Coordinates of C-alpha atoms in Angstrom, one line a residue:
Chain A
M300 CA 88.2 139.2 99.9
M301 CA 90.4 141.2 102.3
T302 CA 89.5 144.7 103.2
P303 CA 92.0 147.2 104.5
L304 CA 91.5 147.3 108.3
V305 CA 93.1 148.8 111.3
I306 CA 94.6 145.9 113.3
N307 CA 93.8 146.0 117.0
W308 CA 97.2 144.6 118.1
S309 CA 96.5 144.6 121.8
H310 CA 93.5 142.4 121.2
V311 CA 95.5 140.2 118.8
W312 CA 98.3 139.7 121.3
M313 CA 95.7 139.1 124.0
V314 CA 94.0 136.3 122.0
T315 CA 97.4 134.8 121.1
G316 CA 98.8 134.7 124.6
L317 CA 95.6 134.1 126.5
G318 CA 94.4 131.5 124.0
F319 CA 97.6 129.4 124.1
C320 CA 97.8 129.7 127.9
M321 CA 94.2 128.5 128.2
V322 CA 94.9 125.5 126.0
I323 CA 97.8 124.6 128.2
L324 CA 95.9 125.2 131.4
L325 CA 92.9 123.2 130.4
L326 CA 95.0 120.2 129.4
V327 CA 97.0 120.5 132.6
V328 CA 93.7 120.2 134.5
L329 CA 92.9 117.1 132.4
I330 CA 96.3 115.6 133.3
F331 CA 95.4 115.9 137.0
I332 CA 92.0 114.4 136.4
L333 CA 93.5 111.5 134.5
K334 CA 96.1 110.9 137.2
L335 CA 93.3 111.0 139.8
L336 CA 91.2 108.7 137.7
G337 CA 94.1 106.2 137.4
A338 CA 94.7 106.3 141.2
V339 CA 91.1 105.9 142.1
V340 CA 90.5 103.0 139.7
S341 CA 93.7 101.1 140.7
N342 CA 92.8 101.5 144.4
A343 CA 89.3 100.2 143.7
V344 CA 90.8 97.2 141.9
K345 CA 93.3 96.5 144.7
A346 CA 90.8 97.0 147.6
P347 CA 88.8 93.7 147.2
K348 CA 92.1 91.7 146.9
A349 CA 93.4 93.3 150.1
A350 CA 90.1 92.4 151.9
Q351 CA 90.6 88.7 151.2
P352 CA 92.3 86.5 153.9
K353 CA 96.1 86.3 153.6
A354 CA 96.2 82.5 153.5
V355 CA 93.9 82.4 150.5
A356 CA 95.3 85.5 148.8
A357 CA 98.9 84.4 148.8
P358 CA 98.7 81.3 146.6
A359 CA 96.2 82.9 144.3
A360 CA 98.4 86.0 143.9
Q361 CA 101.3 83.7 143.0
A362 CA 99.4 81.3 140.8
A363 CA 97.5 83.9 138.8
P364 CA 100.4 85.8 137.3
A365 CA 102.2 82.5 136.5
S366 CA 99.2 81.1 134.6
A367 CA 98.5 84.4 133.0
Q368 CA 102.1 84.6 131.9
A369 CA 102.0 81.1 130.5
S370 CA 98.8 81.8 128.7
A371 CA 100.3 85.0 127.3
D372 CA 103.3 83.1 126.1
D373 CA 101.1 80.5 124.4
D374 CA 99.2 83.2 122.7
L375 CA 102.4 84.9 121.5
A376 CA 103.8 81.6 120.2
A377 CA 100.5 80.9 118.3
I378 CA 100.5 84.4 116.8
A379 CA 104.2 84.1 115.9
M380 CA 103.6 80.7 114.2
A381 CA 100.6 82.0 112.4
L382 CA 102.5 84.9 111.1
H383 CA 105.5 82.7 110.1
L384 CA 103.2 80.4 108.2
Y385 CA 101.3 83.2 106.6
F386 CA 104.4 85.2 105.4
N387 CA 106.4 82.2 104.3
G388 CA 103.5 80.5 102.6
V389 CA 104.1 77.4 104.7
H390 CA 100.6 76.4 105.1
D391 CA 98.8 73.1 104.7
V392 CA 96.8 73.8 101.5
E393 CA 97.1 70.6 99.7
P394 CA 97.5 70.4 95.9
T395 CA 94.4 69.0 94.3
E396 CA 96.3 66.4 92.2
I397 CA 96.1 62.8 93.4
H398 CA 99.4 61.1 93.6
I399 CA 98.5 57.5 93.8
K400 CA 100.8 55.6 91.5
R401 CA 99.3 53.2 89.1
V402 CA 100.2 49.7 90.1
E403 CA 102.2 47.9 87.5
R404 CA 101.8 44.2 87.0
S405 CA 104.9 42.2 87.7
G406 CA 106.0 38.8 88.8
W407 CA 105.8 40.1 92.4
N408 CA 102.2 41.1 92.6
S409 CA 100.6 39.1 89.8
K410 CA 97.7 37.1 90.9
L411 CA 98.7 34.6 88.3
Y412 CA 102.0 33.9 89.9
G413 CA 100.5 33.8 93.3
M414 CA 98.5 30.7 92.5
N415 CA 99.9 27.3 92.6
N416 CA 98.8 24.6 90.3
L417 CA 97.2 21.9 92.2
H418 CA 98.9 18.6 91.7
R419 CA 96.4 16.1 91.0
Chain B
M294 CA 67.0 126.7 64.0
G295 CA 66.4 128.9 67.0
D296 CA 66.2 126.0 69.3
I297 CA 69.6 124.7 68.0
L298 CA 71.1 128.1 68.5
E299 CA 69.7 128.3 72.0
F300 CA 71.1 124.8 72.7
F301 CA 74.6 125.9 71.6
E302 CA 74.3 129.1 73.6
Q303 CA 73.6 127.1 76.7
M304 CA 76.6 124.8 76.3
G305 CA 79.1 125.1 79.0
F306 CA 82.0 125.2 76.6
L307 CA 80.8 128.6 75.2
N308 CA 80.1 130.0 78.7
M309 CA 83.3 129.0 80.4
T310 CA 85.6 131.7 81.7
L311 CA 89.4 131.5 81.9
Q312 CA 89.2 131.2 85.7
Q313 CA 86.7 128.4 85.5
G314 CA 89.0 126.6 83.1
I315 CA 91.9 127.0 85.5
M316 CA 89.8 125.6 88.3
L317 CA 88.8 122.6 86.3
L318 CA 92.5 121.9 85.5
L319 CA 93.2 122.3 89.2
S320 CA 90.5 119.8 90.1
F321 CA 91.9 117.3 87.5
F322 CA 95.3 117.7 89.2
L323 CA 93.8 117.1 92.7
L324 CA 92.0 114.0 91.3
Y325 CA 95.4 112.8 89.9
L326 CA 97.0 113.3 93.4
A327 CA 94.2 111.4 95.1
I328 CA 94.0 108.5 92.7
K329 CA 97.6 108.1 91.4
K330 CA 99.6 109.4 94.4
Q331 CA 97.0 108.4 97.0
Y332 CA 97.3 111.7 99.0
E333 CA 94.5 111.4 101.5
P334 CA 92.3 109.9 98.7
L335 CA 89.2 109.4 100.9
L336 CA 88.8 113.2 101.3
L337 CA 90.8 114.6 98.4
L338 CA 88.8 112.7 95.8
P339 CA 85.4 114.0 96.9
I340 CA 86.9 117.5 97.4
A341 CA 88.4 117.5 94.0
F342 CA 85.2 116.3 92.4
G343 CA 83.2 118.9 94.3
M344 CA 85.6 121.5 92.9
L345 CA 85.0 120.1 89.4
L346 CA 81.2 120.2 89.8
T347 CA 81.0 123.7 91.2
N348 CA 83.1 125.2 88.3
L349 CA 81.1 123.7 85.5
P350 CA 79.5 126.7 83.9
G351 CA 75.7 126.5 83.8
A352 CA 75.4 123.3 86.0
G353 CA 74.1 125.4 88.9
M354 CA 74.9 122.9 91.5
Y355 CA 76.4 125.4 94.0
H356 CA 75.6 129.1 94.2
S357 CA 78.1 131.2 96.1
E358 CA 75.9 134.3 95.7
L359 CA 73.1 132.6 97.6
W360 CA 75.4 131.9 100.6
S361 CA 76.7 135.5 100.4
A362 CA 73.1 136.7 100.7
F363 CA 72.6 134.2 103.5
L364 CA 75.4 136.0 105.5
D365 CA 74.3 139.5 104.5
A366 CA 72.2 141.1 107.3
N367 CA 70.6 143.5 104.8
S368 CA 69.5 140.7 102.4
P369 CA 66.0 139.2 102.6
A370 CA 67.7 135.8 102.4
Y371 CA 69.7 136.5 105.6
H372 CA 69.9 133.2 107.6
S373 CA 67.1 131.8 105.5
Y374 CA 67.6 128.1 104.9
G375 CA 64.2 128.2 103.1
T376 CA 65.7 130.3 100.3
I377 CA 68.6 127.8 100.0
M378 CA 66.2 124.9 99.8
R379 CA 64.0 126.7 97.2
E380 CA 66.7 128.2 95.0
G381 CA 69.8 126.1 95.6
G382 CA 71.3 123.2 93.8
L383 CA 72.2 119.8 95.1
L384 CA 75.5 121.0 96.6
D385 CA 73.8 124.0 98.2
I386 CA 71.5 121.7 100.0
L387 CA 74.3 119.4 101.1
Y388 CA 76.3 122.4 102.2
I389 CA 73.7 123.2 104.9
G390 CA 75.4 120.4 106.9
V391 CA 78.7 122.3 106.8
K392 CA 77.1 125.6 107.5
A393 CA 75.3 124.3 110.5
G394 CA 78.5 122.6 111.8
V395 CA 76.9 119.1 111.6
Y396 CA 79.3 117.2 109.4
P397 CA 82.6 117.9 111.3
C398 CA 80.9 116.8 114.5
L399 CA 79.6 113.6 112.9
I400 CA 83.1 112.9 111.6
F401 CA 84.5 113.4 115.1
M402 CA 82.0 110.8 116.3
G403 CA 83.5 108.3 113.9
V404 CA 87.0 109.4 114.8
G405 CA 86.2 108.8 118.5
A406 CA 84.8 105.4 117.7
M407 CA 88.1 104.5 115.9
T408 CA 90.5 105.9 118.5
D409 CA 92.1 104.1 121.4
F410 CA 92.8 106.7 124.1
G411 CA 94.7 104.0 126.1
P412 CA 98.2 105.4 125.5
L413 CA 97.0 108.8 126.6
I414 CA 95.3 107.4 129.8
A415 CA 98.5 105.4 130.5
N416 CA 100.7 108.5 130.2
P417 CA 98.6 111.6 130.9
K418 CA 101.7 113.8 130.5
S419 CA 101.2 113.3 126.7
L420 CA 98.5 115.9 127.0
L421 CA 101.2 118.5 127.6
L422 CA 102.8 117.6 124.3
G423 CA 99.4 117.8 122.6
A424 CA 99.0 121.3 124.1
A425 CA 102.4 122.5 123.1
A426 CA 101.8 121.5 119.5
Q427 CA 98.9 123.9 119.3
L428 CA 101.6 126.7 119.4
G429 CA 101.4 126.7 115.6
I430 CA 97.8 127.7 115.7
F431 CA 98.4 130.8 117.7
L432 CA 101.6 131.9 116.0
T433 CA 100.0 131.6 112.7
F434 CA 97.0 133.6 114.0
L435 CA 99.5 136.3 114.8
A436 CA 101.2 136.1 111.4
A437 CA 97.9 136.1 109.5
N438 CA 96.8 139.3 111.3
S439 CA 100.0 141.0 110.2
M440 CA 99.3 140.0 106.6
G441 CA 96.0 141.8 106.5
F442 CA 93.4 139.2 107.3
T443 CA 90.7 140.0 109.8
E444 CA 91.0 138.4 113.3
A445 CA 88.2 135.9 112.4
Q446 CA 89.9 134.9 109.2
A447 CA 93.3 134.7 111.0
G448 CA 91.8 132.4 113.6
S449 CA 90.5 130.1 110.8
I450 CA 93.9 130.1 109.1
G451 CA 95.7 129.4 112.3
I452 CA 93.6 126.3 113.0
I453 CA 95.3 124.6 110.0
G454 CA 98.2 124.2 112.4
G455 CA 96.0 121.8 114.4
A456 CA 96.3 119.4 111.5
D457 CA 92.8 118.4 112.0
G458 CA 90.5 118.6 109.0
P459 CA 87.1 118.5 110.7
T460 CA 88.1 121.0 113.4
S461 CA 89.4 123.4 110.6
I462 CA 86.1 123.1 108.7
F463 CA 84.0 123.5 111.9
L464 CA 85.8 126.7 113.0
T465 CA 86.1 128.2 109.5
S466 CA 82.4 127.6 108.8
K467 CA 81.7 129.7 111.9
L468 CA 84.3 132.4 111.7
A469 CA 85.2 132.9 108.0
P470 CA 83.0 130.8 105.7
E471 CA 84.4 132.7 102.7
L472 CA 87.8 131.0 103.2
L473 CA 86.4 127.5 103.7
G474 CA 87.6 126.1 100.3
P475 CA 91.2 127.2 100.5
I476 CA 91.5 126.4 104.2
A477 CA 90.0 122.9 103.9
I478 CA 92.2 122.1 100.9
A479 CA 95.3 123.4 102.7
A480 CA 94.5 121.5 105.8
Y481 CA 94.0 118.1 104.0
S482 CA 96.9 118.6 101.7
Y483 CA 99.3 119.3 104.5
M484 CA 98.0 116.4 106.5
A485 CA 98.9 114.2 103.5
L486 CA 102.3 115.8 103.5
V487 CA 103.1 115.2 107.2
P488 CA 105.7 112.6 106.3
V489 CA 107.4 115.2 104.1
I490 CA 107.0 118.3 106.3
Q491 CA 107.8 116.9 109.7
P492 CA 111.0 114.8 109.5
P493 CA 113.4 117.6 108.5
I494 CA 112.1 119.7 111.5
M495 CA 112.4 116.7 113.8
R496 CA 116.0 116.0 112.8
A497 CA 117.0 119.7 113.0
L498 CA 115.7 120.1 116.6
T499 CA 117.0 116.9 118.1
T500 CA 120.4 115.2 118.5
K501 CA 121.2 111.6 117.5
K502 CA 121.3 110.7 121.2
E503 CA 117.9 112.1 121.8
R504 CA 116.3 110.4 118.9
A505 CA 117.7 107.1 120.1
I506 CA 116.1 107.3 123.6
K507 CA 114.1 104.2 124.4
M508 CA 111.0 104.7 126.5
S509 CA 109.7 102.2 129.1
Q510 CA 106.6 100.2 128.3
L511 CA 103.2 101.9 129.0
R512 CA 101.1 100.5 131.9
P513 CA 98.0 98.5 131.0
V514 CA 94.8 100.5 131.1
S515 CA 91.7 98.9 132.6
K516 CA 88.3 98.9 130.8
T517 CA 86.8 101.0 133.7
E518 CA 89.3 103.8 133.0
K519 CA 88.6 103.7 129.3
I520 CA 84.9 104.0 130.0
I521 CA 85.2 106.8 132.6
F522 CA 87.6 108.8 130.4
P523 CA 85.2 110.0 127.7
I524 CA 82.5 110.9 130.3
A525 CA 85.0 112.8 132.5
I526 CA 86.6 114.7 129.6
T527 CA 83.3 115.7 128.1
T528 CA 82.0 117.0 131.4
I529 CA 85.1 118.9 132.4
V530 CA 85.9 120.4 128.9
A531 CA 82.3 121.4 128.2
L532 CA 81.9 123.0 131.6
I533 CA 85.1 125.0 131.2
L534 CA 84.7 125.8 127.5
P535 CA 81.1 125.4 126.2
D536 CA 82.1 126.3 122.7
A537 CA 84.2 123.2 122.4
A538 CA 81.3 120.9 123.5
P539 CA 80.1 119.9 120.0
L540 CA 83.4 118.6 118.9
I541 CA 84.6 117.1 122.1
G542 CA 81.2 115.8 122.9
C543 CA 80.9 113.9 119.6
L544 CA 84.5 112.7 119.8
M545 CA 83.9 111.3 123.3
L546 CA 80.4 109.8 122.4
G547 CA 82.1 107.8 119.6
N548 CA 84.8 106.7 122.0
L549 CA 82.3 105.7 124.7
A550 CA 80.3 103.6 122.2
K551 CA 83.5 101.8 121.3
E552 CA 84.8 101.2 124.9
C553 CA 81.6 100.4 126.8
G554 CA 81.1 97.2 124.7
V555 CA 77.3 97.2 124.9
V556 CA 76.5 99.1 121.7
D557 CA 78.7 97.4 119.1
R558 CA 76.2 98.0 116.3
L559 CA 76.3 101.8 117.0
S560 CA 80.0 101.8 117.3
K561 CA 80.4 100.0 114.0
T562 CA 77.9 102.3 112.3
M563 CA 79.8 105.4 113.5
Q564 CA 83.1 103.9 112.3
N565 CA 81.9 102.8 108.9
E566 CA 78.5 103.8 107.4
L567 CA 78.0 107.1 109.1
M568 CA 81.6 108.2 108.7
N569 CA 81.7 107.3 105.1
I570 CA 78.5 109.0 104.2
V571 CA 79.5 112.2 106.0
V572 CA 82.9 112.1 104.4
I573 CA 81.3 112.1 100.9
F574 CA 79.0 115.0 101.7
L575 CA 81.7 117.0 103.5
G576 CA 84.3 116.5 100.8
L577 CA 81.9 117.3 98.0
T578 CA 80.5 120.4 99.6
V579 CA 83.9 121.8 100.8
G580 CA 85.2 121.3 97.3
A581 CA 82.2 123.1 96.0
T582 CA 83.1 126.2 97.9
A583 CA 86.3 126.4 95.9
T584 CA 84.7 128.5 93.1
A585 CA 87.0 130.4 90.7
S586 CA 86.0 133.8 92.2
S587 CA 86.9 132.7 95.8
F588 CA 89.8 130.4 95.1
L589 CA 91.9 132.2 92.5
D590 CA 93.0 135.0 94.8
W591 CA 96.3 136.0 96.5
S592 CA 94.8 135.2 99.8
T593 CA 94.7 131.5 98.8
I594 CA 98.5 131.5 98.2
K595 CA 99.0 133.3 101.5
I596 CA 96.8 130.7 103.2
M597 CA 98.8 127.8 101.7
V598 CA 102.1 129.4 102.8
M599 CA 100.8 130.0 106.4
G600 CA 99.5 126.5 106.5
V601 CA 103.0 125.1 106.2
V602 CA 104.2 127.6 108.8
A603 CA 101.5 126.5 111.1
F604 CA 102.3 122.9 110.7
G605 CA 106.0 123.5 111.2
C606 CA 105.5 125.6 114.3
G607 CA 103.2 123.0 115.8
T608 CA 105.7 120.3 115.2
A609 CA 108.5 122.4 116.7
G610 CA 106.4 123.3 119.7
G611 CA 105.8 119.6 120.6
I612 CA 109.4 118.6 120.2
L613 CA 110.8 121.6 122.2
L614 CA 108.4 120.9 125.0
A615 CA 109.4 117.3 125.1
K616 CA 113.1 118.4 125.3
L617 CA 112.1 120.8 128.1
M618 CA 110.3 118.0 130.0
N619 CA 113.5 115.9 129.7
V620 CA 115.4 118.5 131.7
F621 CA 113.1 118.2 134.7
S622 CA 111.9 114.6 134.4
K623 CA 113.8 111.6 135.7
E624 CA 112.3 109.3 133.2
K625 CA 113.5 110.4 129.8
I626 CA 111.1 110.7 126.9
N627 CA 112.0 110.6 123.2
P628 CA 111.4 114.2 121.9
L629 CA 110.3 112.7 118.6
I630 CA 107.0 111.8 120.1
G631 CA 106.4 115.5 120.6
S632 CA 105.9 116.1 116.9
A633 CA 102.9 113.8 117.0
G634 CA 101.1 116.4 119.1
V635 CA 99.8 117.9 115.9
S636 CA 96.7 115.7 115.4
A637 CA 97.0 114.1 111.9
V638 CA 96.1 110.7 113.5
P639 CA 97.8 108.3 113.0
M640 CA 100.1 109.7 110.3
A641 CA 102.1 111.9 112.7
A642 CA 102.6 109.0 115.2
R643 CA 103.9 106.8 112.3
V644 CA 106.4 109.5 111.3
S645 CA 107.7 109.6 114.9
Q646 CA 108.1 105.8 114.8
Q647 CA 109.9 105.9 111.4
V648 CA 112.4 108.7 112.3
G649 CA 113.0 107.0 115.7
Q650 CA 113.8 103.7 114.0
E651 CA 116.3 105.4 111.6
E652 CA 118.5 106.0 114.7
N653 CA 117.7 102.8 116.6
P654 CA 116.0 100.0 114.7
S655 CA 115.0 98.3 117.9
N656 CA 113.1 101.3 119.2
F657 CA 109.3 101.2 119.0
L658 CA 107.8 104.7 119.6
L659 CA 104.5 104.1 117.9
M660 CA 102.4 103.5 121.0
H661 CA 104.2 106.3 122.9
A662 CA 103.5 108.7 120.0
M663 CA 99.9 107.8 120.0
G664 CA 99.4 109.5 123.4
P665 CA 100.4 113.0 122.1
N666 CA 98.7 112.2 118.8
V667 CA 95.3 111.7 120.3
A668 CA 96.0 114.5 122.8
G669 CA 96.5 116.7 119.8
V670 CA 92.9 115.9 118.7
I671 CA 91.6 117.1 122.1
G672 CA 94.0 120.1 122.1
S673 CA 93.0 121.3 118.6
A674 CA 89.3 121.0 119.5
V675 CA 90.0 123.0 122.7
A676 CA 91.9 125.6 120.7
A677 CA 89.0 125.9 118.2
G678 CA 86.6 126.4 121.1
I679 CA 88.8 129.1 122.6
L680 CA 89.1 130.9 119.2
L681 CA 85.4 130.6 118.7
T682 CA 84.7 132.1 122.1
M683 CA 87.2 135.0 121.6
L684 CA 86.6 135.8 118.0
G685 CA 83.1 134.5 117.3

């Protein structure tokens, strides 16, 4: 599989050094692009809000996070409850047995005792 | 009587060599690891079964001599897929997908469709950790050269340090196809062993205080950013490094299909049906290249040893750069997330989380580690493109 060969060490070192530097360099370029992308997109999102009149923007800006927060809390509570029920087996699966007790006849419920003899 | 004798003469039992017997036992062992120990079973199982099929004497499912002729410029079968189709077995025909570099790219498409690049977009500095973790690739390239491998073979061995199976197969099929079997098996075996290989290195290179560092929450990433990201990365990387375009392009196509939200059917197909079919073909054919003559060789042992070295160097590179970044940065980062810069998604990120929680149970590093982890996928694909450009 391997054949004896003369190693061109200068080329090997060049590939090692240059190759690794190029990986770093290319990914550094990507970092700048991602940062730029983040800045551009966040500016684009902020711009329409800034363009709105202040009187309208202020209550909306205050109300939106509050409602969003409330909604997020509700979601979290629902998820937490669902997980609790799931992991603890506390769910509302009813047993299929019917638990209606058979009514015993006694002096308290007997039709017989409920009737009065009519005095004639 | 003659027919009966002929039947017995054709039996595999009578034609089996010692080496083939050893390879069959090895394939049984790998099947055991895949099924019982669940070491990367999705890939190890088809690889082990491919190894079993190719070493069955007389079955004729894979012909390494045909592929040697395919690469020999003096042979009439040189670069002739027609010869392969005419004279090859089932696994030869399926292997065309590896030879043409199709399967790794299709797998990358599925990987892209399953990956959330949000943590990377939220913290672009993660890319640096992903880049530093590629140190293992280049140091192993250097070491493999000194051990007598050719430069092309050394590049293929080095890419094991990227901890990325499809990338290793893609590069090796282009640079050193004769080493495809051992390299693929080394790459996938060590990916399964990430929870064993990485933690000792992580503990050795960090202090308790560093491992307990809590990181601030990542910013939310908008859908627009997630959609622009794959388009921008493909364009920039492919323009700078055209040889990395097939891998990065497919990875980002899969991711775009996931994030844009208008092609859910395509995205689901990439994640499930396409991915699964290609994994079967890739595993079987890569396993098939592990014939007795190519696998039972000293170079296989050397490749296995250097694979561990590559993984270790990559892990160390990511951690050391994270520590260096802490010297200059106001906002401290937990150096454990640097080890996730070797790809192995999401295993390496999980290891960062586990080791971090050993020091501080209330510390959640998983999402922070996913940034360098997916950066490692991009980094190893870029490194493969660079090696292909320089050595191909």
